[in-house]
């Protein structure tokens, strides 16, 4: 399994490049610049030397996109989503993680069934944007402080299994599983073969408390489910250089412990 880290700008990417990481994951917000600024950003990121394999937050909060509810506007949301996917693809991104809790939350009094239909419609169209760029779309379950819709891997599996002709995957995140106090192994097993990506962090984020036993259980479950792709550290670092280095040490140790000894 490869280990990556979310970066929120070029300075963090440059610091992350000095760590024992296999790839980096872009925060969509960092790509929201125009013209010469974007050209300069791409040049600076290209010089980092690590691949940018994934992107999270493809519907940045600043745009106020809504894909569920009476104010849902898929056309406007897909314009933002498609633009950021195009920018990410230019940097080599191949997996797009859709969390975006503010965009998918179901408003009070709104029909949950109608919300589910709206969300599936958006996912199908977002998948098309990814597919034509050779990218994978991976839906991320979020905890209830971030959204009231799709809060577990089991719920995410129900959403993606109901799609027709759109192979949307699931991003499993140890932080959200622990925040919801859900059983780790059962949650990962529920996502099962639909897993396309994975996130992890300290709990709460920024606390430096990584719950190594739970993290090992998480990675062991991912391996048992057949996931051999990316595991991205998505944390809130106050001092990125120092705190990200400590987190990478933790997860290198967790990956080694979960993988077990190499055969003789």
CSV table of C-alpha atoms in Angstrom, one decimal, residues 1-4 19-24 50-51 53 252 255:
chain,number,residue,atom,x,y,z
A,1,UNK,CA,0.0,0.0,0.0
A,2,UNK,CA,1.3,3.5,-0.9
A,3,UNK,CA,1.4,6.3,1.7
A,4,UNK,CA,0.5,9.9,0.7
A,19,UNK,CA,9.5,12.9,3.7
A,20,UNK,CA,9.3,9.2,2.9
A,21,UNK,CA,6.0,9.5,1.0
A,22,UNK,CA,5.0,7.8,-2.2
A,23,UNK,CA,2.7,10.5,-3.5
A,24,UNK,CA,0.8,13.7,-2.6
A,50,UNK,CA,6.5,13.5,-6.0
A,51,UNK,CA,3.5,12.5,-8.1
A,53,UNK,CA,-2.1,11.0,-7.5
A,252,UNK,CA,5.1,3.9,8.1
A,255,UNK,CA,1.8,-0.1,7.5
